[in-house]
């Protein structure tokens, strides 16, 4: 492969030996995409560098040329992000002071994207990496008793969303963390929300003031359909608001803001309704931290992850940062 250099690792870094124009990178990507896909299946994470990707359109074309599948939307997801085009979103609009631990995208849904891709439009000035973790290694390094309990019991994710609320508007002005159900489901029609929930095996209940409570019950682990490897595949560690996840100050603020249980954004229990021990969730966060890898972004980088094999998160940052994302299935 004379045109490209592959540095095998996690993530695998793929660079070109010279600057390419739009036509050149498309041609080379088309030639080598089968090899790149094999590497993606092996390592779970690819970063393409110096491919002259300099626009949202280029990013979209890049993903289409890789031919991994079709773009899918973010309906049902509640991370704060902006829709850039019909295919492209910002990766997250969560406050820069918040660290987002690794997770698989939409792993709480029955239908989740098979791949997630990122494009660095504005290179972060200080930190701001999209951190990643190998979900196979995470599974292998978790305590066997924790795995056993999670696999046997399964998980129920509980979320609460509002329709309109001046109080929540004020909260989001400062924290930008709690989406309305209109934003989550990309519709203001209750019947469309209910149809989505029904097709995704989500239980729902309408509450006072047009709030909605939804419950997903999902397994804690998953077998990759091709490699047959078992991976840790859940977001229990993100759905439990605790000092380890949020930091003490943010945790106390959340306790004050969400003093009413039916307004809390997230909760998680075992599928039988029993409480997940806090020490188990802390253990998961510790294992994730020890197995997290970060690669500093460079403007124009494209990262592609197998959304089953590889978890992703975000480091805190200062200054400007704009990372775009696309979901593929």
Short mmCIF file of N, CA and C in Angstrom, two decimals, residues 9 91 95 109 137 140 171 204-206 234 242 245 273 285 299:
data_model
loop_
_atom_site.label_atom_id
_atom_site.label_comp_id
_atom_site.label_asym_id
_atom_site.label_seq_id
_atom_site.Cartn_x
_atom_site.Cartn_y
_atom_site.Cartn_z
N UNK A 9 -2.69 -0.59 15.73
CA UNK A 9 -2.82 -0.29 17.15
C UNK A 9 -4.26 0.05 17.47
N UNK A 91 -21.08 16.19 17.78
CA UNK A 91 -20.88 15.00 18.62
C UNK A 91 -21.56 15.14 19.97
N UNK A 95 -21.52 20.55 28.41
CA UNK A 95 -20.53 21.54 28.86
C UNK A 95 -19.11 20.99 28.81
N UNK A 109 -31.01 1.15 23.20
CA UNK A 109 -32.11 0.93 22.25
C UNK A 109 -32.04 -0.48 21.65
N UNK A 137 -11.94 -5.85 25.98
CA UNK A 137 -11.03 -5.82 27.13
C UNK A 137 -11.76 -5.39 28.40
N UNK A 140 -13.45 -8.39 29.69
CA UNK A 140 -12.49 -9.36 30.23
C UNK A 140 -11.92 -8.93 31.58
N UNK A 171 -32.34 25.76 33.36
CA UNK A 171 -31.32 24.74 33.65
C UNK A 171 -30.45 24.48 32.43
N UNK A 204 -43.71 3.30 28.00
CA UNK A 204 -43.83 4.73 28.24
C UNK A 204 -45.04 5.04 29.11
N UNK A 205 -44.99 6.19 29.75
CA UNK A 205 -46.10 6.64 30.59
C UNK A 205 -46.10 8.17 30.56
N UNK A 206 -47.24 8.75 30.18
CA UNK A 206 -47.36 10.20 30.19
C UNK A 206 -47.65 10.68 31.61
N UNK A 234 -23.48 -1.63 27.55
CA UNK A 234 -24.56 -0.98 28.28
C UNK A 234 -24.11 0.39 28.74
N UNK A 242 -23.98 10.02 40.22
CA UNK A 242 -23.25 9.83 41.46
C UNK A 242 -22.02 10.74 41.49
N UNK A 245 -19.14 9.99 38.96
CA UNK A 245 -19.43 10.32 37.57
C UNK A 245 -19.43 11.83 37.34
N UNK A 273 -36.04 -4.55 38.87
CA UNK A 273 -36.33 -3.39 39.69
C UNK A 273 -35.42 -3.21 40.88
N UNK A 285 -16.66 2.08 36.36
CA UNK A 285 -15.99 3.34 36.01
C UNK A 285 -14.48 3.22 36.15
N UNK A 299 -7.09 18.75 12.94
CA UNK A 299 -8.12 19.22 12.00
C UNK A 299 -8.12 18.34 10.75
#
